Amino acid sequence: MCGILAVLGCSDDSQAKRVRVLELSRRLKHRGPDWSGLYQHRDSYLAHQRLAIVDPASGDQPLFNEDKSVAVTVNGEIYNHEELRKKLVNHKFRTGSDCDVIAHLYEEYGEDFVDMLDGIFSFVLLDTRDNSFIVARDAIGVTSLYIGWGLDGSVWISSEMKGLNDDCEHFETFPPGHLYTSKSRGFRRWYNPPWFSESIPSVPYDPLVLRRAFENAVIKRLMTDVPFGVLLSGGLDSSLVASITARYLAGTKAAKQWGSQLHSFCVGLEGSPDLKAAKEVADYLGTVHHEFHLTVQDGIDAIEDVIYHIETYDVTTIRASTPMFLMSRKIKSLGVKMVISGEGSDEIFGGYLYFHKAPNKEELHRETCHKIKALHQYDCLRANKATSAWGLEARVPFLDIEFINVAMSIDPESKMIKKDQGRIEKWILRKAFDDEERPYLPKHILYRQKEQFSDGVGYSWIDGLKAHAAKNVTDKMMLNASYIFPHNTPTTKEAYYYRMIFERFFPQNSARLTVPGGASVACSTAKAVEWDVVWKNNLDPSGRAALGVHLSAYDAEAPLISNVPSKVIDSIPRMVEVPGVAIHT
């Protein structure tokens, strides 16, 4: 992932302003250590920190059209760029970069070209002919992006909050699937798939159609000119990604350049059973497997750096980001610049344990829609920033827009969990890859029960974090929590500790408002809490709070949180699953 920073329409075009833009752009240097670029036209600046994945030799940014009247700075990957180039026969390209098509598409189609892009992206495009600009973010929000407004009338765009929080009067998360134009001075949603309306689909489940759609999603992400690998935790999602990658790698351009031997990566506490599971899958697939070990103290020592890079105070996101952050550093040290990961499957297929209590297919479908729409605040934010902190790019095939369209058009009756019929969570995905003649995975891996990150993380990890927080947060501090932090008030010392660190880095009110909250059970939305009356007394993100589902569920007679005022429920975090991370004890 690259880092983009743009200051548009400011009242100052002095050398001092240029120096300030360069200074802020360097805050994003970790995202793109391969090249730094800055373009200025009158009172607008486009800065770029490049992580070179496609065409490393000539794809430096900003990029331009033929006469350089259109300039663009991009973070992301355009997977269908070769097909798009064929539609632009009258255009001459300066580079082989996949992002080079954007300026030329704009010339041909205006701002309506955005929905022609198949990939993950955030970009700022400046048309110097009338000094207008457009900003866009990919459909699901895999790439991170923020927008801010200055007192002088300027508009600021940055891949991370730290690029603009000190200079904008107000800033916020740029909404996924939207574009912002200088002409309208507002947002417009360009991503309008059928599932977005949450109407109930009726297409019959066809396992071969689903299988092929996901294989295509993985294959298109093998577009790379640099060494890469897969994150492998031994769970269903990351194992499927690894299996498909290993199966189709040999026929790709990447294999011709770097060889067809796939590398896989996993991190965990010493003795973790999931490390064993990941090794088993790696041996089955024949990957070159890299197993990294960490300690609880390693994680505690990294917390401040994690919060600075991830830019959140959400408890479970921080817990999940920490091992991924440490693993990314190890992976980058091996010379790898891109990894393929398994985020998004649970949201699409209803894989979290609380989906066992979905009352009907209508409720299940609407919940999956809500979860996908919120991914940019949780799993996408973590995966993007934890890897980008070390100049590593994460690609997520489950969030391929064509695959999502296929998966979300299936009659949700097929996604319902029915124990009496042997249908566990994500059954339709498992069944799609249950090939007797040419197995993708061993059966016990393919049908392995879902386990959320917090429940697999191990007591030594969580207890270590809690004990560390307890040393830094007193009981007296907790008594005043609602006055110190009236928005998303922390209800635990761990949450308070993370919040203190976050506010030190990002003290603005706009910053704290970028972090979501809301009641949750086992990673559910607030709406799904209503599926079981007992859950209302067990508002906890852990899968163990899904009473009657998890084998080690919490005691219903001794709820974790009770009588909590509604104004504090906003602070209760949600769970995520982390591909490549296995830190059970």
Coordinates of C-alpha atoms in Angstrom, one line a residue:
M1 CA 0.0 0.0 0.0
C2 CA 1.2 3.5 -0.9
G3 CA 0.6 6.7 1.0
I4 CA -1.2 9.6 -0.6
L5 CA -1.5 13.2 0.7
A6 CA -3.2 16.0 -1.1
V7 CA -3.9 19.6 -0.1
L8 CA -6.4 21.2 -2.6
G9 CA -7.4 24.8 -3.0
C10 CA -5.4 26.2 -0.1
S11 CA -4.8 29.9 0.2
D12 CA -1.1 29.6 0.4
D13 CA 1.2 28.5 -2.5
S14 CA 4.4 29.7 -0.8
Q15 CA 7.6 27.7 -0.3
A16 CA 6.7 27.3 3.4
K17 CA 3.5 25.5 2.4
R18 CA 5.3 23.2 0.2
V19 CA 7.7 22.3 3.0
R20 CA 4.8 21.7 5.3
V21 CA 3.2 19.3 2.8
L22 CA 6.4 17.4 2.4
E23 CA 6.8 17.2 6.2
L24 CA 3.3 15.7 6.5
S25 CA 3.8 13.4 3.6
R26 CA 6.8 11.9 5.4
R27 CA 4.5 10.8 8.2
L28 CA 3.3 8.3 5.7
K29 CA 6.8 7.2 4.6
H30 CA 6.3 3.8 6.2
R31 CA 3.5 3.0 3.7
G32 CA 5.8 3.7 0.7
P33 CA 9.5 3.5 1.3
D34 CA 10.4 3.0 -2.4
W35 CA 9.7 6.6 -3.8
S36 CA 8.5 10.0 -2.7
G37 CA 6.9 12.4 -5.2
L38 CA 5.3 15.9 -4.9
Y39 CA 3.5 17.8 -7.6
Q40 CA 2.2 21.4 -7.2
H41 CA -0.2 23.3 -9.4
R42 CA -1.0 26.7 -8.2
D43 CA -2.6 26.3 -4.7
S44 CA -2.9 22.5 -4.9
Y45 CA -0.4 19.8 -3.9
L46 CA -0.3 16.1 -4.6
A47 CA 2.2 14.0 -2.6
H48 CA 2.9 10.3 -2.8
Q49 CA 4.9 7.7 -0.9
R50 CA 5.3 4.7 -3.1
L51 CA 5.4 1.0 -2.4
A52 CA 6.4 -0.5 -5.8
I53 CA 4.5 -3.7 -6.5
V54 CA 3.7 -3.4 -10.3
D55 CA 6.3 -1.9 -12.6
P56 CA 8.7 -0.9 -9.9
A57 CA 11.1 0.7 -12.4
S58 CA 8.9 3.3 -14.0
G59 CA 5.6 3.6 -12.1
D60 CA 6.6 6.5 -9.8
Q61 CA 3.9 9.0 -8.9
P62 CA 2.1 11.3 -9.4
L63 CA 1.0 9.9 -12.8
F64 CA -0.1 12.0 -15.7
N65 CA -2.0 11.9 -19.0
E66 CA -0.1 12.7 -22.3
D67 CA 0.1 16.5 -21.9
K68 CA 0.2 16.4 -18.1
S69 CA -3.0 18.4 -17.8
V70 CA -4.3 15.7 -15.5
A71 CA -2.3 14.5 -12.5
V72 CA -3.3 11.7 -10.2
T73 CA -1.8 10.1 -7.0
V74 CA -3.1 6.6 -6.2
N75 CA -2.9 4.1 -3.4
G76 CA -3.9 0.6 -4.4
E77 CA -4.0 -1.9 -7.2
I78 CA -6.1 -2.0 -10.4
Y79 CA -6.5 -5.6 -11.3
N80 CA -8.2 -5.1 -14.7
H81 CA -5.7 -2.5 -15.9
E82 CA -4.6 -4.5 -19.0
E83 CA -8.3 -4.8 -20.2
L84 CA -8.8 -1.1 -19.6
R85 CA -5.7 -0.2 -21.6
K86 CA -7.3 -2.0 -24.6
K87 CA -10.2 0.4 -24.4
L88 CA -7.8 3.3 -24.5
V89 CA -6.3 2.7 -27.9
N90 CA -5.8 6.4 -28.7
H91 CA -3.9 7.0 -25.5
K92 CA -0.1 6.7 -24.9
F93 CA 1.0 5.5 -21.5
R94 CA 4.2 6.7 -19.8
T95 CA 4.6 3.6 -17.5
G96 CA 3.5 0.0 -17.0
S97 CA 1.9 0.8 -13.7
D98 CA -1.6 -0.6 -13.2
C99 CA -2.7 2.9 -11.9
D100 CA -1.6 4.6 -15.1
V101 CA -5.0 4.0 -16.6
I102 CA -6.8 6.4 -14.2
A103 CA -5.9 9.7 -15.8
H104 CA -6.7 8.4 -19.3
L105 CA -10.0 6.9 -18.2
Y106 CA -11.0 10.3 -16.8
E107 CA -10.2 12.0 -20.1
E108 CA -12.5 9.5 -21.9
Y109 CA -15.4 9.1 -19.4
G110 CA -15.2 11.9 -16.9
E111 CA -15.9 11.0 -13.2
D112 CA -18.1 8.1 -14.2
F113 CA -15.1 6.0 -15.0
V114 CA -14.7 5.0 -11.3
D115 CA -17.0 2.0 -11.4
M116 CA -14.9 0.6 -14.3
L117 CA -12.1 0.0 -11.9
D118 CA -11.7 -3.5 -10.5
G119 CA -9.4 -3.3 -7.6
I120 CA -8.6 -1.6 -4.3
F121 CA -7.8 2.1 -4.5
S122 CA -7.9 5.5 -3.1
F123 CA -6.9 8.3 -5.4
V124 CA -6.9 12.1 -5.9
L125 CA -7.2 13.4 -9.5
L126 CA -6.4 17.0 -10.3
D127 CA -7.5 18.5 -13.6
T128 CA -5.3 21.6 -14.1
R129 CA -7.4 22.8 -17.1
D130 CA -10.1 24.1 -14.7
N131 CA -8.3 23.4 -11.4
S132 CA -11.0 20.9 -10.4
F133 CA -10.4 17.6 -8.6
I134 CA -12.1 14.3 -7.7
V135 CA -11.3 11.9 -4.9
A136 CA -12.5 8.3 -4.7
R137 CA -12.2 5.3 -2.5
D138 CA -12.7 1.6 -3.3
A139 CA -16.0 -0.2 -2.9
I140 CA -15.5 -1.8 0.5
G141 CA -12.8 0.5 1.9
V142 CA -9.8 -2.0 1.8
T143 CA -7.5 1.0 1.4
S144 CA -7.7 3.6 4.2
L145 CA -8.6 7.2 3.5
Y146 CA -9.4 10.4 5.4
I147 CA -10.8 13.8 4.3
G148 CA -10.4 17.1 6.2
W149 CA -11.2 20.7 5.7
G150 CA -9.0 23.7 6.6
L151 CA -10.1 27.1 7.8
D152 CA -8.8 28.7 4.6
G153 CA -11.2 26.7 2.5
S154 CA -8.8 23.9 1.6
V155 CA -9.6 20.2 1.3
W156 CA -7.2 17.7 2.6
I157 CA -6.9 14.0 1.7
S158 CA -4.6 11.5 3.4
S159 CA -4.2 7.7 3.5
E160 CA -3.9 8.0 7.3
M161 CA -5.2 10.4 9.9
K162 CA -1.7 11.5 11.0
G163 CA -1.3 13.2 7.6
L164 CA -4.0 15.8 8.3
N165 CA -5.2 15.8 11.9
D166 CA -2.9 18.7 13.0
D167 CA -3.8 20.9 10.1
C168 CA -7.6 20.6 9.6
E169 CA -10.4 22.2 11.5
H170 CA -12.5 19.1 11.0
F171 CA -11.7 15.7 9.4
E172 CA -13.4 12.3 9.1
T173 CA -13.2 8.9 7.5
F174 CA -13.7 9.1 3.7
P175 CA -16.7 6.8 3.1
P176 CA -16.0 3.6 1.0
G177 CA -17.6 3.3 -2.4
H178 CA -17.9 7.1 -2.7
L179 CA -16.3 10.0 -4.7
Y180 CA -16.0 13.6 -3.7
T181 CA -15.7 16.4 -6.3
S182 CA -14.7 20.0 -6.1
K183 CA -17.5 20.9 -8.4
S184 CA -20.3 19.5 -6.2
R185 CA -18.4 19.9 -2.9
G186 CA -20.0 16.8 -1.7
F187 CA -20.0 13.0 -1.7
R188 CA -21.6 10.6 -4.2
R189 CA -21.8 6.9 -3.9
W190 CA -20.5 5.3 -7.0
Y191 CA -20.7 1.7 -5.7
N192 CA -24.3 0.5 -6.0
P193 CA -24.5 -3.3 -6.1
P194 CA -27.8 -5.1 -5.7
W195 CA -27.1 -6.3 -2.2
F196 CA -26.6 -2.8 -0.9
S197 CA -30.3 -2.2 -0.7
E198 CA -30.5 -5.3 1.6
S199 CA -33.4 -6.8 -0.4
I200 CA -33.5 -10.6 0.0
P201 CA -31.8 -12.4 -2.9
S202 CA -33.2 -15.6 -4.4
V203 CA -30.5 -17.2 -6.6
P204 CA -30.1 -20.9 -5.8
Y205 CA -26.8 -22.0 -4.3
D206 CA -24.5 -23.5 -6.9
P207 CA -21.2 -24.7 -5.3
L208 CA -19.3 -24.7 -8.5
V209 CA -20.3 -21.1 -9.4
L210 CA -19.2 -20.0 -5.9
R211 CA -15.9 -22.0 -6.1
R212 CA -15.0 -20.5 -9.5
A213 CA -15.8 -17.0 -8.4
F214 CA -13.5 -17.2 -5.4
E215 CA -10.7 -18.9 -7.5
N216 CA -10.9 -16.0 -9.9
A217 CA -10.7 -13.5 -7.0
V218 CA -7.5 -15.1 -5.8
I219 CA -6.0 -15.5 -9.2
K220 CA -6.4 -11.9 -10.2
R221 CA -4.5 -10.9 -7.0
L222 CA -1.4 -12.8 -8.2
M223 CA -0.6 -9.7 -10.3
T224 CA 2.8 -8.7 -9.0
D225 CA 6.3 -7.9 -10.0
V226 CA 7.8 -8.4 -6.5
P227 CA 8.1 -11.4 -4.1
F228 CA 4.9 -12.3 -2.2
G229 CA 3.3 -14.9 0.1
V230 CA 0.2 -15.8 1.9
L231 CA -0.9 -15.4 5.6
L232 CA -1.8 -18.9 7.0
S233 CA -3.3 -19.5 10.4
G234 CA -4.6 -23.0 9.8
G235 CA -8.2 -21.8 9.8
L236 CA -10.7 -22.2 6.9
D237 CA -10.4 -18.8 5.2
S238 CA -6.6 -18.4 5.1
S239 CA -6.2 -22.1 4.3
L240 CA -8.5 -21.8 1.2
V241 CA -6.6 -18.7 0.1
A242 CA -3.3 -20.6 0.4
S243 CA -4.7 -23.7 -1.3
I244 CA -6.0 -21.8 -4.4
T245 CA -2.8 -19.7 -4.6
A246 CA -0.6 -22.8 -4.5
R247 CA -2.8 -24.5 -7.1
Y248 CA -2.7 -21.7 -9.7
L249 CA 0.6 -19.9 -9.1
A250 CA 2.6 -21.9 -11.6
G251 CA 0.9 -20.4 -14.6
T252 CA 1.3 -16.8 -13.7
K253 CA 3.7 -14.1 -14.6
A254 CA 4.8 -13.9 -11.0
A255 CA 5.9 -17.5 -11.1
K256 CA 8.0 -17.0 -14.2
Q257 CA 9.8 -14.2 -12.4
W258 CA 10.0 -15.4 -8.8
G259 CA 9.4 -19.2 -9.1
S260 CA 6.3 -21.3 -8.4
Q261 CA 7.2 -22.1 -4.8
L262 CA 4.7 -20.4 -2.5
H263 CA 5.7 -18.9 0.8
S264 CA 3.4 -18.9 3.8
F265 CA 3.6 -17.0 7.1
C266 CA 2.2 -17.5 10.6
V267 CA 2.9 -15.9 14.0
G268 CA 2.1 -17.2 17.4
L269 CA 3.0 -17.8 21.0
E270 CA 5.4 -20.7 21.6
G271 CA 3.5 -24.0 21.6
S272 CA 0.4 -22.7 20.0
P273 CA -1.9 -25.5 18.6
D274 CA -2.8 -23.2 15.7
L275 CA 0.8 -23.0 14.8
K276 CA 0.7 -26.7 14.5
A277 CA -2.5 -26.5 12.3
A278 CA -0.9 -23.9 10.0
K279 CA 2.2 -26.1 9.6
E280 CA -0.1 -29.1 8.8
V281 CA -1.8 -27.1 6.0
A282 CA 1.6 -25.8 4.7
D283 CA 3.0 -29.3 4.5
Y284 CA -0.2 -30.5 2.7
L285 CA 0.1 -27.7 0.2
G286 CA 3.9 -27.8 -0.1
T287 CA 4.6 -24.2 0.8
V288 CA 7.8 -22.8 2.2
H289 CA 6.4 -22.1 5.6
H290 CA 7.8 -19.3 7.9
E291 CA 6.8 -19.6 11.6
F292 CA 7.4 -16.6 13.8
H293 CA 7.2 -16.7 17.6
L294 CA 6.3 -13.9 19.8
T295 CA 5.9 -13.4 23.6
V296 CA 3.3 -11.5 25.6
Q297 CA 6.0 -8.9 26.4
D298 CA 6.7 -8.4 22.7
G299 CA 3.1 -7.5 22.2
I300 CA 2.9 -5.2 25.3
D301 CA 6.1 -3.4 24.1
A302 CA 4.5 -2.8 20.7
I303 CA 1.1 -1.4 21.9
E304 CA 2.0 2.3 21.5
D305 CA 3.4 1.8 18.0
V306 CA 0.3 -0.3 17.1
I307 CA -2.1 2.5 18.2
Y308 CA -0.1 5.1 16.4
H309 CA -0.2 3.2 13.2
I310 CA -3.7 1.6 13.4
E311 CA -5.3 4.9 14.5
T312 CA -8.0 3.4 16.8
Y313 CA -8.7 2.8 20.4
D314 CA -11.1 -0.1 19.8
V315 CA -9.9 -2.8 22.2
T316 CA -10.2 -5.9 20.1
T317 CA -8.9 -4.2 17.0
I318 CA -5.7 -3.4 19.0
R319 CA -5.5 -6.9 20.4
A320 CA -5.8 -8.3 16.9
S321 CA -3.5 -5.8 15.2
T322 CA -0.6 -6.3 17.5
P323 CA 0.5 -9.8 16.4
M324 CA -0.3 -8.9 12.8
F325 CA 1.9 -5.7 13.1
L326 CA 4.8 -7.8 14.6
M327 CA 4.4 -10.5 11.9
S328 CA 4.4 -7.9 9.1
R329 CA 7.8 -6.6 10.3
K330 CA 9.2 -10.1 10.1
I331 CA 7.8 -10.7 6.7
K332 CA 9.1 -7.5 5.2
S333 CA 12.6 -8.3 6.6
L334 CA 12.6 -11.4 4.3
G335 CA 12.2 -9.2 1.3
V336 CA 8.5 -9.9 0.7
K337 CA 6.4 -6.9 -0.2
M338 CA 2.9 -8.3 -0.7
V339 CA 0.7 -10.9 1.1
I340 CA -2.7 -12.4 0.4
S341 CA -5.0 -12.6 3.4
G342 CA -8.4 -14.0 4.3
E343 CA -10.4 -11.1 5.7
G344 CA -14.1 -10.8 4.9
S345 CA -15.4 -14.3 4.7
D346 CA -17.2 -14.3 8.1
E347 CA -19.1 -11.1 7.1
I348 CA -20.2 -12.5 3.8
F349 CA -21.2 -16.0 4.9
G350 CA -22.4 -15.4 8.4
G351 CA -19.4 -17.1 9.9
Y352 CA -19.4 -15.6 13.4
L353 CA -20.9 -17.8 16.1
Y354 CA -23.7 -15.5 16.9
F355 CA -25.2 -16.3 13.5
H356 CA -26.3 -19.6 15.0
K357 CA -29.1 -17.6 16.6
A358 CA -30.2 -15.9 13.4
P359 CA -34.0 -16.2 13.5
N360 CA -34.6 -16.4 9.8
K361 CA -32.9 -15.9 6.4
E362 CA -34.1 -12.3 6.1
E363 CA -32.4 -11.3 9.4
L364 CA -29.3 -13.2 8.5
H365 CA -29.0 -11.5 5.1
R366 CA -29.5 -8.0 6.5
E367 CA -26.9 -8.7 9.2
T368 CA -24.3 -9.8 6.6
C369 CA -25.0 -6.6 4.6
H370 CA -24.4 -4.5 7.7
K371 CA -21.2 -6.3 8.5
I372 CA -19.8 -5.8 5.0
K373 CA -20.6 -2.1 5.1
A374 CA -18.7 -1.7 8.4
L375 CA -15.6 -3.7 7.4
H376 CA -13.6 -0.5 6.7
Q377 CA -13.9 0.4 10.4
Y378 CA -12.5 -3.0 11.6
D379 CA -10.9 -5.8 9.6
C380 CA -9.9 -3.7 6.6
L381 CA -8.5 -0.9 8.8
R382 CA -6.4 -3.5 10.7
A383 CA -5.2 -5.4 7.7
N384 CA -4.3 -2.3 5.8
K385 CA -2.5 -0.4 8.5
A386 CA -0.9 -3.3 10.4
T387 CA 0.9 -4.3 7.2
S388 CA 1.4 -0.8 5.7
A389 CA 3.3 0.1 8.9
W390 CA 6.2 -1.9 7.5
G391 CA 5.8 -1.2 3.8
L392 CA 3.9 -4.4 3.2
E393 CA 0.7 -4.7 1.1
A394 CA -2.2 -7.0 2.0
R395 CA -4.6 -8.2 -0.7
V396 CA -8.0 -9.7 0.3
P397 CA -9.7 -11.9 -2.3
F398 CA -12.9 -12.5 -0.2
L399 CA -13.6 -8.7 -0.7
D400 CA -13.3 -8.9 -4.5
I401 CA -16.4 -7.0 -5.8
E402 CA -17.3 -9.7 -8.3
F403 CA -17.1 -12.4 -5.7
I404 CA -19.2 -10.4 -3.3
N405 CA -21.8 -10.0 -5.9
V406 CA -22.0 -13.8 -6.5
A407 CA -21.9 -14.6 -2.8
M408 CA -24.5 -12.0 -1.8
S409 CA -26.9 -13.0 -4.6
I410 CA -27.3 -16.5 -3.1
D411 CA -30.6 -17.2 -1.4
P412 CA -29.6 -16.7 2.3
E413 CA -31.5 -19.8 3.3
S414 CA -28.3 -21.7 2.2
K415 CA -26.3 -19.7 4.7
M416 CA -28.5 -20.6 7.6
I417 CA -26.7 -22.7 10.2
K418 CA -28.7 -26.0 10.8
K419 CA -27.0 -28.4 13.1
D420 CA -29.6 -31.2 12.5
Q421 CA -28.6 -31.1 8.8
G422 CA -24.8 -31.0 9.5
R423 CA -24.6 -27.4 8.3
I424 CA -22.2 -25.4 10.4
E425 CA -21.2 -21.8 9.9
K426 CA -19.9 -21.0 6.4
W427 CA -21.2 -24.4 5.2
I428 CA -21.8 -23.2 1.6
L429 CA -18.2 -22.1 1.3
R430 CA -16.9 -25.3 2.8
K431 CA -19.1 -27.4 0.5
A432 CA -18.0 -25.5 -2.6
F433 CA -14.4 -26.6 -2.0
D434 CA -15.2 -30.2 -0.9
D435 CA -13.6 -31.9 -3.9
E436 CA -13.2 -35.6 -3.5
E437 CA -11.2 -36.1 -6.7
R438 CA -8.7 -33.3 -6.1
P439 CA -9.0 -32.0 -2.5
Y440 CA -8.2 -28.4 -1.8
L441 CA -7.6 -29.1 2.0
P442 CA -7.8 -32.0 4.4
K443 CA -11.4 -32.7 5.5
H444 CA -10.8 -31.8 9.2
I445 CA -9.4 -28.4 8.1
L446 CA -12.2 -27.7 5.6
Y447 CA -14.8 -28.4 8.3
R448 CA -13.0 -26.9 11.3
Q449 CA -15.3 -25.0 13.6
K450 CA -15.1 -21.3 13.7
E451 CA -13.1 -19.7 16.5
Q452 CA -12.8 -16.0 17.0
F453 CA -9.5 -14.3 17.7
S454 CA -10.1 -13.3 21.3
D455 CA -11.1 -16.9 22.2
G456 CA -8.1 -18.4 20.6
V457 CA -5.6 -15.8 21.7
G458 CA -5.0 -17.5 25.1
Y459 CA -5.3 -16.2 28.6
S460 CA -1.6 -15.4 28.9
W461 CA -1.9 -12.9 26.1
I462 CA -5.2 -11.2 27.2
D463 CA -4.3 -11.4 30.9
G464 CA -0.9 -9.9 30.2
L465 CA -2.5 -6.9 28.5
K466 CA -5.0 -6.5 31.3
A467 CA -2.3 -6.7 34.0
H468 CA -0.2 -4.1 32.1
A469 CA -3.2 -1.8 31.8
A470 CA -4.0 -2.2 35.5
K471 CA -0.5 -0.9 36.4
N472 CA -1.2 2.3 34.4
V473 CA -4.9 2.9 35.2
T474 CA -6.2 3.3 38.8
D475 CA -9.6 2.7 40.2
K476 CA -9.9 6.4 40.8
M477 CA -9.3 7.1 37.1
M478 CA -12.0 4.6 36.1
L479 CA -14.5 6.5 38.4
N480 CA -14.1 9.6 36.3
A481 CA -14.0 7.8 32.9
S482 CA -17.3 9.2 31.8
Y483 CA -16.2 12.8 32.4
I484 CA -12.8 12.4 30.8
F485 CA -14.1 10.4 27.8
P486 CA -17.8 11.2 27.4
H487 CA -17.8 9.7 23.9
N488 CA -17.3 5.9 23.7
T489 CA -16.5 5.9 27.4
P490 CA -14.1 3.0 28.3
T491 CA -15.5 0.5 30.7
T492 CA -12.3 -1.5 31.5
K493 CA -8.8 -0.5 32.5
E494 CA -7.5 -2.0 29.3
A495 CA -9.8 0.2 27.2
Y496 CA -8.9 3.3 29.3
Y497 CA -5.2 2.6 28.8
Y498 CA -5.6 2.3 25.0
R499 CA -7.7 5.5 24.9
M500 CA -5.0 7.5 26.8
I501 CA -2.4 6.5 24.2
F502 CA -4.7 7.3 21.3
E503 CA -5.6 10.7 22.7
R504 CA -2.0 11.5 23.1
F505 CA -1.3 10.9 19.4
F506 CA -4.7 12.2 18.2
P507 CA -6.2 14.7 20.6
Q508 CA -8.8 16.2 18.3
N509 CA -12.5 15.6 18.7
S510 CA -12.6 14.6 15.0
A511 CA -10.1 11.9 15.7
R512 CA -12.1 10.2 18.5
L513 CA -15.2 10.3 16.3
T514 CA -13.6 8.2 13.7
V515 CA -13.7 5.2 16.0
P516 CA -17.1 3.3 16.0
G517 CA -18.9 1.9 19.0
G518 CA -22.2 0.1 19.8
A519 CA -23.5 -2.9 21.7
S520 CA -22.1 -6.2 20.4
V521 CA -22.2 -9.9 21.2
A522 CA -19.6 -12.1 19.7
C523 CA -18.8 -9.5 17.0
S524 CA -22.4 -8.8 16.1
T525 CA -24.0 -5.5 15.2
A526 CA -26.3 -3.9 17.8
K527 CA -29.3 -5.2 15.9
A528 CA -28.3 -8.8 16.2
V529 CA -28.1 -8.5 20.0
E530 CA -31.9 -8.7 19.8
W531 CA -31.7 -12.3 18.5
D532 CA -31.4 -13.7 22.0
V533 CA -32.8 -12.1 25.1
V534 CA -30.1 -13.5 27.3
W535 CA -27.4 -11.8 25.3
K536 CA -28.5 -8.4 26.5
N537 CA -26.9 -9.2 29.8
N538 CA -23.7 -10.5 28.1
L539 CA -22.6 -7.6 25.9
D540 CA -19.1 -8.8 25.1
P541 CA -17.4 -9.2 21.7
S542 CA -16.0 -12.7 22.5
G543 CA -17.5 -15.7 20.8
R544 CA -18.0 -17.1 24.3
A545 CA -20.7 -14.6 24.9
A546 CA -22.9 -16.4 22.3
L547 CA -24.6 -18.4 25.0
G548 CA -25.9 -21.8 23.9
V549 CA -23.5 -21.8 20.9
H550 CA -19.9 -21.8 22.0
L551 CA -18.7 -24.9 23.8
S552 CA -17.0 -22.8 26.5
A553 CA -19.7 -20.1 26.7
Y554 CA -19.8 -17.8 29.6
D555 CA -22.2 -18.7 32.5
A556 CA -25.5 -17.1 31.7
E557 CA -26.1 -16.6 35.5
A558 CA -22.9 -14.5 35.7
P559 CA -22.9 -12.1 32.8
L560 CA -19.7 -10.2 32.1
I561 CA -21.4 -6.8 31.9
S562 CA -24.7 -5.9 33.5
N563 CA -26.6 -2.7 34.3
V564 CA -24.3 -0.7 32.0
P565 CA -25.8 2.7 31.1
S566 CA -26.6 2.9 27.4
K567 CA -24.2 5.8 26.9
V568 CA -21.3 3.6 27.8
I569 CA -22.2 0.7 25.7
D570 CA -20.6 2.6 22.7
S571 CA -17.2 1.6 24.1
I572 CA -17.7 -2.1 23.9
P573 CA -15.5 -3.5 21.1
R574 CA -16.1 -6.1 18.4
M575 CA -14.1 -9.1 17.5
V576 CA -12.1 -9.9 14.4
E577 CA -10.3 -12.9 13.0
V578 CA -6.7 -12.5 11.9
P579 CA -5.3 -14.7 9.1
G580 CA -1.8 -15.8 9.7
V581 CA -2.1 -15.1 13.5
A582 CA -2.2 -18.1 15.8
I583 CA -1.4 -17.3 19.4
H584 CA -3.3 -19.8 21.4
T585 CA -1.6 -21.1 24.6

